[in-house]
Coordinates of N, CA and C in Angstrom, one line a residue:
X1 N 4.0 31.7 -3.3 CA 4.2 30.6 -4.3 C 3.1 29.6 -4.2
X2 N 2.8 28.9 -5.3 CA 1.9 27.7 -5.5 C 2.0 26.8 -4.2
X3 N 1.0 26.6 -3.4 CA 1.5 25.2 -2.5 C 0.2 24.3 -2.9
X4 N 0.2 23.1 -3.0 CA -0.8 22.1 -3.4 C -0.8 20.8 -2.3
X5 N -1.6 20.8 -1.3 CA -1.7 19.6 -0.2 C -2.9 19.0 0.2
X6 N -1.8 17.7 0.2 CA -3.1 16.4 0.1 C -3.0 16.2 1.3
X7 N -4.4 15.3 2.2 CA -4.6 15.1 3.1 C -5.8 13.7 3.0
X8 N -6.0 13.2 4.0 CA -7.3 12.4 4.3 C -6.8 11.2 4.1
X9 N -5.4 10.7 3.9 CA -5.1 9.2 3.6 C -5.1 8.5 4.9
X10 N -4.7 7.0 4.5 CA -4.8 6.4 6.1 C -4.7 4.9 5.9
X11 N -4.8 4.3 6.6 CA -5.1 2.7 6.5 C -6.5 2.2 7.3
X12 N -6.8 1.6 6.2 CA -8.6 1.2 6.2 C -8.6 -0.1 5.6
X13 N -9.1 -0.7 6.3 CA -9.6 -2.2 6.1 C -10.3 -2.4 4.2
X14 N -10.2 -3.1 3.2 CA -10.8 -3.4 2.3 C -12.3 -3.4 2.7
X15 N -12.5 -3.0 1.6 CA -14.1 -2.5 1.5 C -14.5 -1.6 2.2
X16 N -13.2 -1.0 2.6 CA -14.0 1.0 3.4 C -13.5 1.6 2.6
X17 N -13.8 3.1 3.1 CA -13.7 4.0 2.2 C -12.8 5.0 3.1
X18 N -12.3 5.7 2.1 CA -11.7 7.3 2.3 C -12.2 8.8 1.9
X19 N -11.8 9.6 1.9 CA -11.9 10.6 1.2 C -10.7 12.1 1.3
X20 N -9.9 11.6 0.0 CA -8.7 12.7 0.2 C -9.4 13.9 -0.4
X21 N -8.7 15.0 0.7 CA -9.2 16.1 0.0 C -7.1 16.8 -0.3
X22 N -7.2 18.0 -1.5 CA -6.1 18.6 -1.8 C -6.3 20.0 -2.1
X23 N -6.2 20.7 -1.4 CA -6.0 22.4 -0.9 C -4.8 22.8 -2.3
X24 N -4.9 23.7 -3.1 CA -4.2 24.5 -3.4 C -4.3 25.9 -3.3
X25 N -3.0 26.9 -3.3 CA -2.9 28.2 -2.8 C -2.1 28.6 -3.7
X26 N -2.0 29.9 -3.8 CA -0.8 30.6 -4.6 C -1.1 30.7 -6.3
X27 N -2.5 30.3 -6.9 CA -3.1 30.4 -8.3 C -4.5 30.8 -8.0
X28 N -4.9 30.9 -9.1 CA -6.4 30.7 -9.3 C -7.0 29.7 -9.6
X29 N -7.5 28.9 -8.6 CA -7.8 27.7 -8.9 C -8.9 27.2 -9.4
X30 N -9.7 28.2 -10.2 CA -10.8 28.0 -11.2 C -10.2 27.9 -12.2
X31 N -9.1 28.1 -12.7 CA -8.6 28.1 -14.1 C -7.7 27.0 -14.2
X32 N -7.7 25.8 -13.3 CA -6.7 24.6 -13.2 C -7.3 23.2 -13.5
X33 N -7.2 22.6 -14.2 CA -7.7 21.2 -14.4 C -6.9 21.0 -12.9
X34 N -7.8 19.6 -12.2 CA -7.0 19.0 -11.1 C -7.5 17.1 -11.5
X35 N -6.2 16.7 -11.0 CA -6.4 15.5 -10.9 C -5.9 14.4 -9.8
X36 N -6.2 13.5 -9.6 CA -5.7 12.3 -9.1 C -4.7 11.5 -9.2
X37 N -3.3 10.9 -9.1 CA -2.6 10.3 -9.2 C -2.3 9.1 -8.4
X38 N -1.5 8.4 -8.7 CA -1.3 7.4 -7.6 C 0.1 6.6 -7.7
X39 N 0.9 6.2 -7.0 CA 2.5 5.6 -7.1 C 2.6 4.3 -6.4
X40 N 2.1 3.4 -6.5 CA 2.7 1.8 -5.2 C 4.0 1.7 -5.7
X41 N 4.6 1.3 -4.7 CA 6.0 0.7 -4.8 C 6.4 -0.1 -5.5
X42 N 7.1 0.2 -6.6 CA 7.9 0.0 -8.0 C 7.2 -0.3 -8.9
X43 N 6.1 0.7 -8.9 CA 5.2 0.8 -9.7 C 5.4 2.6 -10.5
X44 N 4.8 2.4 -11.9 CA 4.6 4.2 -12.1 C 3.6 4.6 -11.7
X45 N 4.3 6.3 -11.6 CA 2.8 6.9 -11.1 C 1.5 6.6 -12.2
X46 N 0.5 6.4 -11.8 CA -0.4 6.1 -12.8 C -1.7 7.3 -12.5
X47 N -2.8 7.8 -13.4 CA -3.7 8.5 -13.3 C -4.9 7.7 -12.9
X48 N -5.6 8.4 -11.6 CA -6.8 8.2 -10.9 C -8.1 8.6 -11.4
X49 N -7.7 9.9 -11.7 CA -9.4 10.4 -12.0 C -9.0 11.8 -12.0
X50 N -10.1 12.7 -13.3 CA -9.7 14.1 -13.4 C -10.8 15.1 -13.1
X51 N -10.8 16.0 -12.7 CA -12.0 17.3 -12.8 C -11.6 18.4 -14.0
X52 N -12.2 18.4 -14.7 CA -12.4 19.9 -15.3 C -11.9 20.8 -14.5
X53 N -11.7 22.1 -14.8 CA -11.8 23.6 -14.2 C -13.4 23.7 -14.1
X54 N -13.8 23.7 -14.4 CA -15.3 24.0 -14.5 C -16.0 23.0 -13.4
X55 N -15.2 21.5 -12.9 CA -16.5 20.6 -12.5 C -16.9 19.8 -13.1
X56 N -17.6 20.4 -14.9 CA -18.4 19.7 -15.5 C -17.6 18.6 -16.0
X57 N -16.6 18.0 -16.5 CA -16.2 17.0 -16.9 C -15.3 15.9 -16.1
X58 N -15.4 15.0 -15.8 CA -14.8 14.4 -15.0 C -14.4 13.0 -15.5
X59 N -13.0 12.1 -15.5 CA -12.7 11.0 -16.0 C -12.1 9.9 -14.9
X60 N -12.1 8.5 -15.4 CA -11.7 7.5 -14.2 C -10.9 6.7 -14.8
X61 N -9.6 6.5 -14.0 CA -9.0 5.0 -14.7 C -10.2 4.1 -14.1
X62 N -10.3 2.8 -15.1 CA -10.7 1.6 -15.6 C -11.0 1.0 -13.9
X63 N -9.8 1.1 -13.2 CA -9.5 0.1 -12.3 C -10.1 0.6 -10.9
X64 N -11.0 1.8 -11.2 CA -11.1 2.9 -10.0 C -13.0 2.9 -10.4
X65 N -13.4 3.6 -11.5 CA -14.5 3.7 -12.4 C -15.5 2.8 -11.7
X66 N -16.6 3.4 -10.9 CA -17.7 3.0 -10.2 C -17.6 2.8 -8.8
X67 N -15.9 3.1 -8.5 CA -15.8 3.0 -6.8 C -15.5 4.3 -6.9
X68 N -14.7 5.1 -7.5 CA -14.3 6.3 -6.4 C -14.8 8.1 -7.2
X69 N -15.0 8.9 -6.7 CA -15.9 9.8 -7.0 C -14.3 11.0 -6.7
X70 N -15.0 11.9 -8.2 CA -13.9 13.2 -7.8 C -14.6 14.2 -7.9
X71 N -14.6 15.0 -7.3 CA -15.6 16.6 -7.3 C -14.7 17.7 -6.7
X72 N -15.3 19.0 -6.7 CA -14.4 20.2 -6.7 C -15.0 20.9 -6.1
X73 N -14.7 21.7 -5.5 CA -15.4 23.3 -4.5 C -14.5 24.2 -5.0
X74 N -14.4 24.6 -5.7 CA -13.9 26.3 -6.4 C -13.5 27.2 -5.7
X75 N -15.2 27.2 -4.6 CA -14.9 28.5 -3.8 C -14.0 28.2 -2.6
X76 N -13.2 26.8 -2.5 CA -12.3 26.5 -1.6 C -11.4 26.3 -1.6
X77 N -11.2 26.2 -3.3 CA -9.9 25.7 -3.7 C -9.2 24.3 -3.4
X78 N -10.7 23.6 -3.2 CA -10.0 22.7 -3.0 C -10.9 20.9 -3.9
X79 N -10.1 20.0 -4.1 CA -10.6 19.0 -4.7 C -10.6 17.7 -4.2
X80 N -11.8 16.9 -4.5 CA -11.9 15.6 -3.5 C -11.7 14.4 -4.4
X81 N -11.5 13.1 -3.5 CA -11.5 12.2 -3.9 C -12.4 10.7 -2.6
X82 N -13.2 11.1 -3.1 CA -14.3 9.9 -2.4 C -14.0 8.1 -2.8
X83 N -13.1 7.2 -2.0 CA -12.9 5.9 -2.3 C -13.6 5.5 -1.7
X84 N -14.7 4.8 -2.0 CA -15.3 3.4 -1.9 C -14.6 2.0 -2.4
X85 N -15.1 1.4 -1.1 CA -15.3 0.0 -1.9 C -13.3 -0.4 -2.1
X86 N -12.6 0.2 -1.0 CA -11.4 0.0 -1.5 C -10.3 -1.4 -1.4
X87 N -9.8 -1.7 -2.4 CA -9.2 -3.1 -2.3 C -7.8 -2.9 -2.3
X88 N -7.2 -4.0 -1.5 CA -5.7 -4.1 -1.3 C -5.0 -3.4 -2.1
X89 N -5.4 -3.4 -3.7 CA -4.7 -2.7 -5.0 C -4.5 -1.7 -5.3
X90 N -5.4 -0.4 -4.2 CA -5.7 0.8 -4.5 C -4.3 0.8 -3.5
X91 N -3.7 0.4 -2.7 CA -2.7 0.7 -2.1 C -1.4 1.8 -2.7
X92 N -1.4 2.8 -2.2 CA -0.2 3.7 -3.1 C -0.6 4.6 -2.1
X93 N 1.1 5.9 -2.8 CA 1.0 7.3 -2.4 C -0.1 8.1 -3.7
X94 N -0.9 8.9 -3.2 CA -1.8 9.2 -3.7 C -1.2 10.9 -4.1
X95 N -1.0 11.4 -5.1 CA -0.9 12.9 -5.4 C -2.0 13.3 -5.8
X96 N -1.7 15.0 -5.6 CA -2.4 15.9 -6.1 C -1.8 16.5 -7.1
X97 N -2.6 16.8 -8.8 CA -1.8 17.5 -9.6 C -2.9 18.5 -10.2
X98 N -2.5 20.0 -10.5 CA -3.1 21.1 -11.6 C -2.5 20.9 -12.8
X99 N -3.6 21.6 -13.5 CA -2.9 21.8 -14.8 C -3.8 22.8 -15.6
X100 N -2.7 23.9 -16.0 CA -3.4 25.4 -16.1 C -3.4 25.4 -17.7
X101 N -2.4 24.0 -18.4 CA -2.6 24.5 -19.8 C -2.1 23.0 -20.4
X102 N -3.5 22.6 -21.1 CA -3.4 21.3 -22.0 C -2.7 21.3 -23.2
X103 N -1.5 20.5 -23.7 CA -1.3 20.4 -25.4 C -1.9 19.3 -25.6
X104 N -2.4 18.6 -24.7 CA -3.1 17.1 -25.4 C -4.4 17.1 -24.8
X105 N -5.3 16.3 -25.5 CA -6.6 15.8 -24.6 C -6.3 14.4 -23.8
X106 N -5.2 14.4 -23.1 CA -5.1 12.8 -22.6 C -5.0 13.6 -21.2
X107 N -5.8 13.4 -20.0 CA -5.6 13.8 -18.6 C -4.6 12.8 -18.3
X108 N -4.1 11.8 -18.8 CA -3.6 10.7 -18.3 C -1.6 11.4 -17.7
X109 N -1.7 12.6 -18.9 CA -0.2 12.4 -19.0 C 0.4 13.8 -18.0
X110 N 1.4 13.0 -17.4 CA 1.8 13.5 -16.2 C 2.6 15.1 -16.2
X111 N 3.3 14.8 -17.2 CA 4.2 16.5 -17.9 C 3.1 17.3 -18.2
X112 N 2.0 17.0 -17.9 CA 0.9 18.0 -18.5 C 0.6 19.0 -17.3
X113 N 1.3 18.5 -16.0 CA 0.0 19.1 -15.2 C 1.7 20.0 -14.7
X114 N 1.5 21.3 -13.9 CA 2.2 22.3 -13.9 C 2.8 22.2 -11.9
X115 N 1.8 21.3 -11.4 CA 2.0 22.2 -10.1 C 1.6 20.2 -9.3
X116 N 2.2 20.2 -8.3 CA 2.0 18.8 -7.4 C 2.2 18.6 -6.3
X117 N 1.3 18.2 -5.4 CA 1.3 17.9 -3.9 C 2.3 16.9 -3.3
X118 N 2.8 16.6 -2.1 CA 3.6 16.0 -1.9 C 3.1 15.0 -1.6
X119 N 1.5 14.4 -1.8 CA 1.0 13.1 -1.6 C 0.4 12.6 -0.3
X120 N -0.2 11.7 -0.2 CA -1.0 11.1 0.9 C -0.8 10.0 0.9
X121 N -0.3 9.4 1.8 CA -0.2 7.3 1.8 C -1.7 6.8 2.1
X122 N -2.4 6.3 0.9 CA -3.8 4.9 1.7 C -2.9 3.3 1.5
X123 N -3.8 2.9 2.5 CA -3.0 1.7 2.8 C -4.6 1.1 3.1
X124 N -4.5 -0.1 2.2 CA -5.8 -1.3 2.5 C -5.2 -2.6 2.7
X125 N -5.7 -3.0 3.6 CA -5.2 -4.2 4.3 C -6.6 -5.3 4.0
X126 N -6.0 -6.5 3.9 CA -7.2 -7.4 3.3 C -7.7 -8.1 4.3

């Protein structure tokens, strides 16, 4: 079966960085859009940042956009998330999501994506 697991979260002082990585198994993981999510407490989940299947395209929420970096290794199946520069705000459970088949061009939306990790906790302390 599909398993999708995130890793590399933690608690890091503001203005350090992380870098989550998310393993999936059980698909072919060149043919999955992957993305970033994020949940703080009584908050919605909201979208981080996306990779293409390919690599070549990649998107940022607003609030993320010049600090944090997403890239892909194919041949590993697996997908990163490089945080810089992180502030008290980025605080949340952090998911991993695929998605093997778009009806919309919005990476934003969550029913889109087919398969999900059980998450990573970052925690920034000011």
């Amino acid at each position: 079966q599909v398993q999708v697991v995130e890793s590399g979260g933690g608690l890091v002082q503001a203005g350090g960085s992380l870098r989550l990585s998310c393993t999936a198994s059980g698909l072919y993981f060149a043919a999955y859009d992957m993305a970033w999510f994020r949940q703080a407490p009584g908050k919605e989940r909201e979208g981080v940042s996306y990779v293409s299947r390919t690599g070549i395209n990649t998107a940022y929420a607003d609030s993320v956009n010049g600090r944090f970096t997403i890239s892909r290794d194919n041949a590993k199946n697996t997908v990163y998330l490089q945080m810089n520069s992180l502030k008290p705000e980025d605080t949340a459970m952090y998911y991993c999501a695929a998605r093997g088949f778009a009806s919309s061009t919005s990476w934003r939306l969550k029913n889109e994506y087919q398969y999900w990790g059980q998450g990573t906790q970052v925690t920034v302390s000011s």
